[in-house]
Each structure stands twice: as C-alpha cells, then as structure tokens.
C-alpha cells in the first residue's frame, strides 16, 4: 500500500520521512548489516503500533482483524523479501 511512516515516528532520522514502513525496515537492516550485526525478524504485533498492552489483541498469530492464513502469508512475504539479505539470519 501507500501507507507512510508518520513524521513523528522518524523525527530522529529525517532520511526516513515520507518512506513506507518496509522501506524504513530495508534501510535499517542494511545499516545493521554494514556494521556486521545479524538480524532476526520478529512479529510482536500485527498492527503498526507500540507493543504491548492487554487491549492490543496482538499476542497471538491471529487476531479479530488477521487470520492465521494472513499471518502465514506475511511470513512468506518477509522470507522472500529478505532471502538474499546476508544480515537477516532468520524470522520468528
């Protein structure tokens, strides 16, 4: 989609203003890799928000808004996106 990261969320990194969330993630992962760090991609929440409280409905692999099939497809997309990125050592 065309969802952009809100400016306040990237205020400390002006180069990220106007980017989509995955574009920011791509740049962060690339920078971590350049520094020799390894990345394990984790799914704490389905929604783009701060984690966690007892009302966010994001504690499991499904929620009222996202099915288990949605979750599996998201992991497939992430695995394909970063399959050739040496810094990404896994997803979980």
PDB file of C-alpha atoms in Angstrom:
ATOM      1  CA  UNK A   1       0.000   0.000   0.000  1.00  0.00           C
ATOM      2  CA  UNK A   2       0.830   3.624   0.136  1.00  0.00           C
ATOM      3  CA  UNK A   3       0.890   3.898   3.934  1.00  0.00           C
ATOM      4  CA  UNK A   4       3.781   6.146   5.018  1.00  0.00           C
ATOM      5  CA  UNK A   5       5.570   6.204   8.347  1.00  0.00           C
ATOM      6  CA  UNK A   6       4.338   9.213  10.347  1.00  0.00           C
ATOM      7  CA  UNK A   7       6.912  12.007  10.523  1.00  0.00           C
ATOM      8  CA  UNK A   8       6.966  11.988  14.335  1.00  0.00           C
ATOM      9  CA  UNK A   9       7.996   8.314  14.318  1.00  0.00           C
ATOM     10  CA  UNK A  10      11.164   9.073  12.333  1.00  0.00           C
ATOM     11  CA  UNK A  11      11.929  12.542  13.686  1.00  0.00           C
ATOM     12  CA  UNK A  12      15.409  11.423  14.769  1.00  0.00           C
ATOM     13  CA  UNK A  13      16.106  10.083  11.255  1.00  0.00           C
ATOM     14  CA  UNK A  14      14.958  12.694   8.707  1.00  0.00           C
ATOM     15  CA  UNK A  15      16.119  10.495   5.800  1.00  0.00           C
ATOM     16  CA  UNK A  16      13.174   8.213   6.612  1.00  0.00           C
ATOM     17  CA  UNK A  17      10.493  10.917   6.293  1.00  0.00           C
ATOM     18  CA  UNK A  18       7.987  10.002   3.599  1.00  0.00           C
ATOM     19  CA  UNK A  19       9.026   6.349   3.384  1.00  0.00           C
ATOM     20  CA  UNK A  20       6.806   3.304   3.716  1.00  0.00           C
ATOM     21  CA  UNK A  21       7.376   1.076   6.777  1.00  0.00           C
ATOM     22  CA  UNK A  22       9.120  -1.681   4.813  1.00  0.00           C
ATOM     23  CA  UNK A  23      11.364   0.881   3.103  1.00  0.00           C
ATOM     24  CA  UNK A  24      12.479   2.056   6.549  1.00  0.00           C
ATOM     25  CA  UNK A  25      12.993  -1.542   7.624  1.00  0.00           C
ATOM     26  CA  UNK A  26      15.064  -2.236   4.486  1.00  0.00           C
ATOM     27  CA  UNK A  27      17.361   0.696   5.275  1.00  0.00           C
ATOM     28  CA  UNK A  28      17.674  -0.214   8.948  1.00  0.00           C
ATOM     29  CA  UNK A  29      18.538  -3.830   8.107  1.00  0.00           C
ATOM     30  CA  UNK A  30      21.083  -2.677   5.505  1.00  0.00           C
ATOM     31  CA  UNK A  31      22.730  -0.341   8.041  1.00  0.00           C
ATOM     32  CA  UNK A  32      22.860  -3.086  10.664  1.00  0.00           C
ATOM     33  CA  UNK A  33      24.408  -5.448   8.129  1.00  0.00           C
ATOM     34  CA  UNK A  34      27.039  -2.863   7.201  1.00  0.00           C
ATOM     35  CA  UNK A  35      28.032  -2.792  10.860  1.00  0.00           C
ATOM     36  CA  UNK A  36      28.323  -6.570  10.970  1.00  0.00           C
ATOM     37  CA  UNK A  37      25.191  -7.146  13.027  1.00  0.00           C
ATOM     38  CA  UNK A  38      22.822 -10.021  12.361  1.00  0.00           C
ATOM     39  CA  UNK A  39      19.059  -9.513  12.280  1.00  0.00           C
ATOM     40  CA  UNK A  40      16.303 -11.857  13.437  1.00  0.00           C
ATOM     41  CA  UNK A  41      12.948 -10.546  12.245  1.00  0.00           C
ATOM     42  CA  UNK A  42      10.250 -10.993  14.877  1.00  0.00           C
ATOM     43  CA  UNK A  43       6.492 -10.408  14.820  1.00  0.00           C
ATOM     44  CA  UNK A  44       5.377  -8.832  18.101  1.00  0.00           C
ATOM     45  CA  UNK A  45       2.280  -7.173  16.697  1.00  0.00           C
ATOM     46  CA  UNK A  46       0.070  -7.302  13.630  1.00  0.00           C
ATOM     47  CA  UNK A  47      -0.730  -3.594  13.670  1.00  0.00           C
ATOM     48  CA  UNK A  48       1.870  -0.876  13.282  1.00  0.00           C
ATOM     49  CA  UNK A  49       1.823   0.466  16.819  1.00  0.00           C
ATOM     50  CA  UNK A  50       3.796   0.260  20.026  1.00  0.00           C
ATOM     51  CA  UNK A  51       3.676  -3.097  21.761  1.00  0.00           C
ATOM     52  CA  UNK A  52       2.196  -4.283  24.194  1.00  0.00           C
ATOM     53  CA  UNK A  53      -0.802  -3.985  26.446  1.00  0.00           C
ATOM     54  CA  UNK A  54      -3.763  -6.136  27.401  1.00  0.00           C
ATOM     55  CA  UNK A  55      -6.030  -4.400  24.861  1.00  0.00           C
ATOM     56  CA  UNK A  56      -3.953  -4.564  21.662  1.00  0.00           C
ATOM     57  CA  UNK A  57      -5.172  -8.069  20.607  1.00  0.00           C
ATOM     58  CA  UNK A  58      -1.756  -8.848  19.171  1.00  0.00           C
ATOM     59  CA  UNK A  59      -0.435 -11.529  21.491  1.00  0.00           C
ATOM     60  CA  UNK A  60      -1.018 -14.483  19.167  1.00  0.00           C
ATOM     61  CA  UNK A  61      -0.504 -15.315  15.491  1.00  0.00           C
ATOM     62  CA  UNK A  62      -4.115 -14.345  14.787  1.00  0.00           C
ATOM     63  CA  UNK A  63      -6.490 -11.625  15.930  1.00  0.00           C
ATOM     64  CA  UNK A  64     -10.003 -10.430  15.153  1.00  0.00           C
ATOM     65  CA  UNK A  65      -8.537  -8.480  12.194  1.00  0.00           C
ATOM     66  CA  UNK A  66      -5.956 -11.000  10.918  1.00  0.00           C
ATOM     67  CA  UNK A  67      -6.443 -14.716  10.305  1.00  0.00           C
ATOM     68  CA  UNK A  68      -3.836 -17.415  10.716  1.00  0.00           C
ATOM     69  CA  UNK A  69      -3.636 -17.544   6.899  1.00  0.00           C
ATOM     70  CA  UNK A  70      -2.853 -13.781   6.843  1.00  0.00           C
ATOM     71  CA  UNK A  71      -0.051 -14.365   9.356  1.00  0.00           C
ATOM     72  CA  UNK A  72       1.447 -17.237   7.348  1.00  0.00           C
ATOM     73  CA  UNK A  73       1.326 -15.184   4.138  1.00  0.00           C
ATOM     74  CA  UNK A  74       3.010 -12.234   5.887  1.00  0.00           C
ATOM     75  CA  UNK A  75       5.882 -14.524   6.921  1.00  0.00           C
ATOM     76  CA  UNK A  76       6.172 -15.848   3.376  1.00  0.00           C
ATOM     77  CA  UNK A  77       6.441 -12.285   2.045  1.00  0.00           C
ATOM     78  CA  UNK A  78       9.049 -11.356   4.656  1.00  0.00           C
ATOM     79  CA  UNK A  79      11.086 -14.507   3.969  1.00  0.00           C
ATOM     80  CA  UNK A  80      11.055 -13.801   0.220  1.00  0.00           C
ATOM     81  CA  UNK A  81      11.885 -10.112   0.733  1.00  0.00           C
ATOM     82  CA  UNK A  82      14.982 -10.816   2.834  1.00  0.00           C
ATOM     83  CA  UNK A  83      16.059 -14.222   1.446  1.00  0.00           C
ATOM     84  CA  UNK A  84      19.153 -12.740  -0.214  1.00  0.00           C
ATOM     85  CA  UNK A  85      19.970 -10.294   2.600  1.00  0.00           C
ATOM     86  CA  UNK A  86      23.012 -11.714   4.419  1.00  0.00           C
ATOM     87  CA  UNK A  87      22.340  -9.765   7.619  1.00  0.00           C
ATOM     88  CA  UNK A  88      18.936 -11.445   8.075  1.00  0.00           C
ATOM     89  CA  UNK A  89      19.610 -14.756   9.730  1.00  0.00           C
ATOM     90  CA  UNK A  90      16.015 -15.793  10.372  1.00  0.00           C
ATOM     91  CA  UNK A  91      12.444 -14.936  11.126  1.00  0.00           C
ATOM     92  CA  UNK A  92      10.401 -15.998  14.101  1.00  0.00           C
TER      93      UNK A  92
END
